[in-house]
Amino acid sequence: MKGQLWSQNERSNFLMDAKLNGAFEETDQIHTMILMRKGCLFVFITGVCALLYMNCDMNSIHLIQSYISRISPVKEKATSNVSTPATESRIMFVETTDNMEPTPLGVCAVESAAHQNPDKQIYYFMKGFNGNLSQYPQTEYRGIHLLISVKNVVILPLNATELFEGTPLKSWYLKVNPKKEKYWIHVLADACRLALLWKYGGTYLDTDIISLRPLPIANFTCPESRMTFSNGALGFPNLNHPFVWNCMEEFVANYIGDIWGQQGPRLITCMLKRWCNNKDPGDLIGKECNGISFWITNRFYPIPYPDWMRYYDPWKKEDIEETFSDTYGAHVWNYMNSEKKKTIIAGSGSLIEYFSKLYCPNAFNNLIQS
């Protein structure tokens, strides 16, 4: 009996195990079916997204993705409390008019910077840009489409209200009346470059600087003459650099909009004197002072602004090599050309044509030579 009882218990246990195993198998089957249904749903959703993606403007998507992935993290760094400032290697340009078709020279400036600095992202902030490239057909906006075809160029809207948020420039911008400003386009550009350098870090270049060589990553200023330091090319790769903040404070405290260069070269020169406690910052050219390098004039201004028309004269190759042997970017002083309105002419043999052919071939072939 005992043996038979044991056998019955064994059978009971066996049957119980069998039922449990069956239940597990049934549960596994249900899970498998659920997973298969989820997989089908995932494939369906993916297909729908793909169709929607194909119908969207690809350039606008690229623009938004670039903006989110590259600019947004910088904002987080700029507002965080870190002991070692982040170093950014981007190069930035600004357009403070509502014009969405840059001049051939403007396109050349951005393109040449991109070609000479393939390891850096090139940002072109445009006040007139609404963020949707599909609204700017290629037939009417050739320059913009040429630029977005360059791999490391990103076009972004320039929203001054957002840009100046959290800076001393906000109060000034809310009070100033652009219609009453004599040099508003230039003054706004002076302010924007400071805010961009403060918030994002990197290098700022004017849109009439043709890049001839790769730019090193450094805190730098560059004099246009012994006694005047220009703001046409500024480098502050470290986020939240105190010199830039001091410049923004001075910009607001002693704002005089009807004096040409007051918020630009005069401001930078004044602040460098304070930064180095030196009444003659020209003594520091080629040296470094409190973490800022004073580059030699030839880095960006080998031809002084009174001689700007030399860029439109024919040059011998040996003279070009000698004059620009240590130049990162040639500032062609386009503001001086506002009255004469000289253009880059194909076949003229001018210096600016030579630079355009060599350093911005897309702009030359499609906007100048065509």
Short mmCIF file of C-alpha atoms in Angstrom, two decimals:
data_model
loop_
_atom_site.label_atom_id
_atom_site.label_comp_id
_atom_site.label_asym_id
_atom_site.label_seq_id
_atom_site.Cartn_x
_atom_site.Cartn_y
_atom_site.Cartn_z
CA MET A 1 0.00 0.00 0.00
CA LYS A 2 2.80 2.25 0.97
CA GLY A 3 4.49 1.76 -2.36
CA GLN A 4 1.23 2.30 -4.20
CA LEU A 5 0.54 5.44 -2.18
CA TRP A 6 3.99 6.81 -3.10
CA SER A 7 3.36 6.08 -6.71
CA GLN A 8 0.09 7.98 -6.52
CA ASN A 9 1.87 10.94 -4.91
CA GLU A 10 4.50 10.77 -7.58
CA ARG A 11 1.84 10.71 -10.23
CA SER A 12 0.08 13.65 -8.55
CA ASN A 13 3.29 15.62 -8.44
CA PHE A 14 4.03 14.71 -12.01
CA LEU A 15 0.57 15.78 -13.14
CA MET A 16 0.88 19.04 -11.20
CA ASP A 17 4.26 19.74 -12.80
CA ALA A 18 2.81 18.93 -16.18
CA LYS A 19 -0.04 21.36 -15.65
CA LEU A 20 2.33 24.08 -14.50
CA ASN A 21 4.62 23.47 -17.43
CA GLY A 22 1.64 23.62 -19.72
CA ALA A 23 0.60 26.87 -18.19
CA PHE A 24 4.10 28.27 -18.69
CA GLU A 25 4.12 27.08 -22.27
CA GLU A 26 0.73 28.70 -22.82
CA THR A 27 1.97 31.91 -21.20
CA ASP A 28 5.07 31.81 -23.41
CA GLN A 29 2.86 31.41 -26.44
CA ILE A 30 0.75 34.41 -25.36
CA HIS A 31 3.89 36.47 -24.79
CA THR A 32 5.18 35.42 -28.17
CA MET A 33 1.93 36.47 -29.82
CA ILE A 34 2.04 39.84 -28.01
CA LEU A 35 5.61 40.40 -29.12
CA MET A 36 4.70 39.52 -32.70
CA ARG A 37 1.81 41.98 -32.62
CA LYS A 38 4.06 44.67 -31.14
CA GLY A 39 6.62 43.94 -33.84
CA CYS A 40 3.99 44.34 -36.55
CA LEU A 41 2.79 47.57 -34.96
CA PHE A 42 6.39 48.86 -34.80
CA VAL A 43 6.94 48.05 -38.48
CA PHE A 44 3.68 49.81 -39.37
CA ILE A 45 4.55 52.94 -37.37
CA THR A 46 8.06 52.99 -38.82
CA GLY A 47 6.65 52.79 -42.32
CA VAL A 48 4.25 55.66 -41.69
CA CYS A 49 7.06 57.77 -40.21
CA ALA A 50 9.23 57.02 -43.22
CA LEU A 51 6.50 58.22 -45.57
CA LEU A 52 6.02 61.37 -43.54
CA TYR A 53 9.77 61.93 -43.45
CA MET A 54 9.99 61.66 -47.22
CA ASN A 55 7.32 64.33 -47.59
CA CYS A 56 9.04 66.78 -45.26
CA ASP A 57 11.60 69.33 -46.31
CA MET A 58 14.89 67.52 -45.83
CA ASN A 59 16.96 70.64 -45.45
CA SER A 60 14.73 72.00 -42.69
CA ILE A 61 14.96 68.69 -40.83
CA HIS A 62 18.74 68.75 -41.11
CA LEU A 63 18.71 72.32 -39.85
CA ILE A 64 16.58 71.50 -36.79
CA GLN A 65 18.58 68.36 -35.97
CA SER A 66 21.82 70.29 -36.24
CA TYR A 67 20.47 73.07 -34.05
CA ILE A 68 19.24 70.68 -31.34
CA SER A 69 22.32 68.46 -31.31
CA ARG A 70 24.95 71.18 -31.48
CA ILE A 71 23.58 74.37 -29.99
CA SER A 72 21.30 73.11 -27.19
CA PRO A 73 24.04 71.22 -25.30
CA VAL A 74 26.10 74.38 -25.33
CA LYS A 75 23.29 76.27 -23.63
CA GLU A 76 23.35 73.69 -20.84
CA LYS A 77 27.08 74.09 -20.44
CA ALA A 78 26.82 77.86 -20.42
CA THR A 79 24.36 77.90 -17.54
CA SER A 80 25.94 75.13 -15.48
CA ASN A 81 28.47 75.73 -12.73
CA VAL A 82 31.63 73.97 -13.92
CA SER A 83 35.19 74.54 -12.82
CA THR A 84 36.70 73.99 -16.27
CA PRO A 85 34.98 75.97 -19.05
CA ALA A 86 33.97 74.01 -22.12
CA THR A 87 36.01 74.76 -25.24
CA GLU A 88 34.08 75.19 -28.48
CA SER A 89 35.64 75.24 -31.93
CA ARG A 90 32.69 76.63 -33.89
CA ILE A 91 32.93 79.66 -36.19
CA MET A 92 29.98 82.06 -36.28
CA PHE A 93 28.75 84.69 -38.75
CA VAL A 94 25.74 87.00 -38.40
CA GLU A 95 23.44 88.80 -40.81
CA THR A 96 21.42 91.51 -39.04
CA THR A 97 19.38 92.71 -42.02
CA ASP A 98 16.28 90.85 -43.23
CA ASN A 99 18.04 90.01 -46.48
CA MET A 100 17.99 86.27 -47.15
CA GLU A 101 20.16 86.37 -50.26
CA PRO A 102 23.73 87.12 -49.16
CA THR A 103 26.16 88.82 -51.51
CA PRO A 104 28.73 86.73 -53.36
CA LEU A 105 31.32 88.09 -50.90
CA GLY A 106 29.19 86.98 -47.95
CA VAL A 107 28.80 83.51 -49.41
CA CYS A 108 32.54 83.42 -50.07
CA ALA A 109 33.31 84.33 -46.45
CA VAL A 110 31.20 81.51 -45.03
CA GLU A 111 32.27 78.96 -47.65
CA SER A 112 35.97 79.71 -47.27
CA ALA A 113 35.73 79.37 -43.48
CA ALA A 114 34.08 75.98 -43.94
CA HIS A 115 36.69 74.74 -46.41
CA GLN A 116 39.64 75.94 -44.36
CA ASN A 117 38.21 74.53 -41.13
CA PRO A 118 36.60 71.19 -41.98
CA ASP A 119 36.88 70.11 -38.33
CA LYS A 120 34.74 73.03 -37.16
CA GLN A 121 31.02 73.67 -37.48
CA ILE A 122 30.20 76.93 -39.28
CA TYR A 123 27.04 78.72 -38.12
CA TYR A 124 25.44 81.50 -40.14
CA PHE A 125 22.83 83.32 -38.04
CA MET A 126 20.40 85.26 -40.24
CA LYS A 127 17.80 87.69 -38.87
CA GLY A 128 15.49 87.25 -41.86
CA PHE A 129 15.48 83.44 -41.73
CA ASN A 130 12.31 81.84 -40.38
CA GLY A 131 13.79 78.36 -40.00
CA ASN A 132 11.95 76.80 -42.96
CA LEU A 133 14.21 76.40 -45.97
CA SER A 134 11.36 75.21 -48.18
CA GLN A 135 10.12 78.80 -48.29
CA TYR A 136 13.31 79.91 -50.03
CA PRO A 137 13.37 78.37 -53.53
CA GLN A 138 16.76 77.74 -55.02
CA THR A 139 16.00 79.80 -58.11
CA GLU A 140 15.64 82.94 -55.99
CA TYR A 141 18.04 82.17 -53.15
CA ARG A 142 21.07 80.66 -54.82
CA GLY A 143 23.54 81.79 -52.19
CA ILE A 144 21.74 80.15 -49.29
CA HIS A 145 21.39 76.86 -51.16
CA LEU A 146 25.05 76.94 -52.08
CA LEU A 147 25.95 77.29 -48.41
CA ILE A 148 23.71 74.51 -47.11
CA SER A 149 25.31 72.18 -49.66
CA VAL A 150 28.58 72.56 -47.75
CA LYS A 151 28.82 69.75 -45.21
CA ASN A 152 29.79 71.75 -42.12
CA VAL A 153 27.64 74.85 -42.68
CA VAL A 154 24.40 75.35 -40.73
CA ILE A 155 21.97 78.25 -41.30
CA LEU A 156 20.06 79.36 -38.20
CA PRO A 157 17.54 82.09 -37.36
CA LEU A 158 18.90 85.11 -35.47
CA ASN A 159 16.41 85.99 -32.75
CA ALA A 160 17.91 88.87 -30.80
CA THR A 161 15.29 88.74 -28.05
CA GLU A 162 16.18 85.15 -27.22
CA LEU A 163 19.88 85.68 -27.78
CA PHE A 164 20.13 88.60 -25.34
CA GLU A 165 18.15 86.83 -22.64
CA GLY A 166 20.31 86.43 -19.53
CA THR A 167 22.85 89.03 -20.66
CA PRO A 168 23.32 92.76 -19.93
CA LEU A 169 22.24 93.43 -23.51
CA LYS A 170 18.60 92.54 -22.81
CA SER A 171 17.75 95.83 -21.07
CA TRP A 172 19.43 97.83 -23.84
CA TYR A 173 17.61 95.95 -26.59
CA LEU A 174 14.21 96.45 -24.98
CA LYS A 175 14.74 100.22 -24.75
CA VAL A 176 16.48 101.07 -28.00
CA ASN A 177 14.48 102.28 -31.01
CA PRO A 178 16.03 100.86 -34.20
CA LYS A 179 14.29 103.46 -36.38
CA LYS A 180 16.16 106.25 -34.63
CA GLU A 181 19.57 104.56 -34.79
CA LYS A 182 22.04 105.82 -37.38
CA TYR A 183 24.06 102.60 -37.60
CA TRP A 184 21.50 100.09 -36.37
CA ILE A 185 22.50 97.16 -38.57
CA HIS A 186 26.12 97.45 -37.46
CA VAL A 187 25.34 98.17 -33.80
CA LEU A 188 23.05 95.14 -33.64
CA ALA A 189 25.79 93.01 -35.18
CA ASP A 190 28.24 94.34 -32.56
CA ALA A 191 25.87 93.23 -29.81
CA CYS A 192 25.03 89.86 -31.35
CA ARG A 193 28.64 88.73 -31.68
CA LEU A 194 29.28 89.37 -28.00
CA ALA A 195 26.17 87.47 -26.92
CA LEU A 196 26.98 84.54 -29.20
CA LEU A 197 30.54 84.30 -27.89
CA TRP A 198 29.31 84.51 -24.30
CA LYS A 199 26.57 81.91 -24.62
CA TYR A 200 28.11 79.45 -27.05
CA GLY A 201 31.84 80.05 -27.25
CA GLY A 202 33.86 79.86 -30.44
CA THR A 203 35.15 82.32 -33.03
CA TYR A 204 33.26 85.19 -34.62
CA LEU A 205 34.14 86.45 -38.11
CA ASP A 206 32.70 89.29 -40.20
CA THR A 207 31.04 88.31 -43.47
CA ASP A 208 33.70 90.16 -45.45
CA ILE A 209 36.60 88.06 -44.21
CA ILE A 210 37.85 85.46 -46.69
CA SER A 211 39.52 82.62 -44.80
CA LEU A 212 42.93 81.68 -46.18
CA ARG A 213 44.15 79.25 -43.51
CA PRO A 214 42.74 77.08 -40.70
CA LEU A 215 42.00 79.01 -37.52
CA PRO A 216 43.58 77.84 -34.27
CA ILE A 217 41.35 77.55 -31.20
CA ALA A 218 42.35 80.42 -28.91
CA ASN A 219 41.19 83.44 -26.95
CA PHE A 220 42.28 86.20 -29.28
CA THR A 221 41.77 89.73 -30.48
CA CYS A 222 43.45 91.35 -33.45
CA PRO A 223 44.42 94.99 -34.02
CA GLU A 224 43.61 96.74 -37.26
CA SER A 225 46.27 99.31 -36.34
CA ARG A 226 48.63 99.84 -33.43
CA MET A 227 46.09 101.79 -31.37
CA THR A 228 42.82 100.18 -32.47
CA PHE A 229 41.65 96.61 -31.96
CA SER A 230 38.90 95.47 -34.28
CA ASN A 231 35.90 93.31 -33.40
CA GLY A 232 35.74 91.88 -36.92
CA ALA A 233 37.47 88.71 -35.75
CA LEU A 234 37.22 87.57 -32.14
CA GLY A 235 37.95 84.23 -30.54
CA PHE A 236 36.70 83.10 -27.13
CA PRO A 237 36.24 79.33 -27.23
CA ASN A 238 35.73 79.14 -23.46
CA LEU A 239 32.11 79.61 -22.53
CA ASN A 240 31.18 82.57 -20.33
CA HIS A 241 34.52 84.32 -20.66
CA PRO A 242 34.59 87.27 -18.22
CA PHE A 243 36.11 89.60 -20.81
CA VAL A 244 33.08 89.12 -23.05
CA TRP A 245 30.71 89.76 -20.14
CA ASN A 246 32.62 92.94 -19.29
CA CYS A 247 32.27 94.06 -22.90
CA MET A 248 28.50 93.56 -22.80
CA GLU A 249 28.24 95.58 -19.60
CA GLU A 250 30.31 98.39 -21.10
CA PHE A 251 28.25 98.22 -24.29
CA VAL A 252 25.12 99.09 -22.31
CA ALA A 253 26.65 101.48 -19.76
CA ASN A 254 28.25 103.76 -22.36
CA TYR A 255 26.09 103.22 -25.41
CA ILE A 256 26.43 105.88 -28.13
CA GLY A 257 24.74 104.65 -31.26
CA ASP A 258 25.45 107.60 -33.53
CA ILE A 259 29.25 107.30 -33.41
CA TRP A 260 30.65 104.84 -35.92
CA GLY A 261 32.63 102.07 -34.24
CA GLN A 262 31.73 103.13 -30.69
CA GLN A 263 30.19 99.75 -29.87
CA GLY A 264 32.76 97.87 -31.91
CA PRO A 265 36.49 98.64 -32.24
CA ARG A 266 36.38 101.50 -29.71
CA LEU A 267 34.66 99.29 -27.18
CA ILE A 268 37.07 96.38 -27.64
CA THR A 269 40.11 98.67 -27.45
CA CYS A 270 38.83 100.34 -24.29
CA MET A 271 38.11 97.02 -22.58
CA LEU A 272 41.51 95.58 -23.52
CA LYS A 273 43.18 98.56 -21.86
CA ARG A 274 41.28 97.79 -18.67
CA TRP A 275 41.82 94.05 -18.93
CA CYS A 276 45.58 94.48 -19.17
CA ASN A 277 45.84 97.70 -17.15
CA ASN A 278 47.77 99.19 -20.04
CA LYS A 279 47.05 102.53 -21.71
CA ASP A 280 48.80 101.40 -24.88
CA PRO A 281 47.61 97.88 -25.80
CA GLY A 282 49.73 98.19 -28.94
CA ASP A 283 52.68 97.27 -26.72
CA LEU A 284 51.16 93.81 -26.34
CA ILE A 285 50.71 92.99 -30.03
CA GLY A 286 52.11 89.53 -30.66
CA LYS A 287 51.93 88.72 -26.95
CA GLU A 288 49.41 87.48 -24.39
CA CYS A 289 47.75 89.32 -21.52
CA ASN A 290 45.66 87.64 -18.81
CA GLY A 291 44.74 84.72 -21.05
CA ILE A 292 43.98 86.72 -24.21
CA SER A 293 46.34 86.64 -27.20
CA PHE A 294 46.99 89.89 -29.05
CA TRP A 295 47.52 88.62 -32.57
CA ILE A 296 49.59 90.56 -35.05
CA THR A 297 47.71 92.81 -37.47
CA ASN A 298 48.51 90.64 -40.48
CA ARG A 299 46.38 87.79 -39.14
CA PHE A 300 43.26 89.54 -40.48
CA TYR A 301 44.15 93.06 -41.58
CA PRO A 302 47.26 92.94 -43.79
CA ILE A 303 45.73 95.73 -45.88
CA PRO A 304 44.54 98.68 -43.73
CA TYR A 305 41.06 100.06 -44.33
CA PRO A 306 42.22 103.29 -46.08
CA ASP A 307 43.77 101.05 -48.77
CA TRP A 308 40.76 98.74 -49.18
CA MET A 309 40.59 99.30 -52.95
CA ARG A 310 43.83 97.35 -53.33
CA TYR A 311 41.73 94.20 -53.08
CA TYR A 312 40.19 95.13 -56.44
CA ASP A 313 43.55 95.74 -58.13
CA PRO A 314 45.60 93.13 -60.02
CA TRP A 315 48.42 91.57 -57.95
CA LYS A 316 51.47 89.51 -58.77
CA LYS A 317 51.50 86.06 -57.20
CA GLU A 318 54.78 86.66 -55.39
CA ASP A 319 53.37 89.84 -53.83
CA ILE A 320 50.30 87.95 -52.64
CA GLU A 321 52.42 85.25 -51.04
CA GLU A 322 54.61 87.80 -49.31
CA THR A 323 51.80 90.04 -48.01
CA PHE A 324 49.49 87.25 -46.84
CA SER A 325 52.08 84.71 -45.69
CA ASP A 326 50.84 84.78 -42.08
CA THR A 327 47.19 85.73 -42.65
CA TYR A 328 44.31 83.58 -41.38
CA GLY A 329 41.62 85.63 -43.07
CA ALA A 330 41.66 88.69 -45.34
CA HIS A 331 39.27 91.41 -44.19
CA VAL A 332 38.28 93.28 -47.35
CA TRP A 333 36.57 96.21 -45.58
CA ASN A 334 33.26 95.92 -47.41
CA TYR A 335 31.71 98.80 -45.47
CA MET A 336 34.18 101.14 -47.19
CA ASN A 337 32.74 99.90 -50.48
CA SER A 338 29.20 101.07 -49.69
CA GLU A 339 29.43 104.05 -52.06
CA LYS A 340 31.59 102.73 -54.90
CA LYS A 341 29.86 99.31 -54.82
CA LYS A 342 32.74 97.46 -56.44
CA THR A 343 32.04 93.82 -57.23
CA ILE A 344 34.12 90.72 -57.81
CA ILE A 345 34.58 90.54 -61.56
CA ALA A 346 35.62 87.32 -63.26
CA GLY A 347 38.63 87.81 -65.51
CA SER A 348 39.69 91.08 -63.88
CA GLY A 349 42.85 89.58 -62.39
CA SER A 350 42.09 91.35 -59.12
CA LEU A 351 43.27 90.13 -55.74
CA ILE A 352 39.72 89.47 -54.58
CA GLU A 353 39.03 87.42 -57.70
CA TYR A 354 42.16 85.39 -57.00
CA PHE A 355 41.03 84.69 -53.44
CA SER A 356 37.51 83.81 -54.59
CA LYS A 357 38.73 81.28 -57.15
CA LEU A 358 41.02 79.64 -54.64
CA TYR A 359 39.11 79.71 -51.37
CA CYS A 360 35.40 79.77 -52.30
CA PRO A 361 35.14 77.98 -55.65
CA ASN A 362 31.40 77.28 -55.31
CA ALA A 363 30.61 80.96 -54.85
CA PHE A 364 32.94 81.94 -57.68
CA ASN A 365 31.64 79.40 -60.18
CA ASN A 366 27.95 79.87 -59.42
CA LEU A 367 27.58 83.49 -58.32
CA ILE A 368 30.52 85.41 -59.77
CA GLN A 369 31.58 83.71 -62.97
CA SER A 370 28.08 82.71 -64.09
#
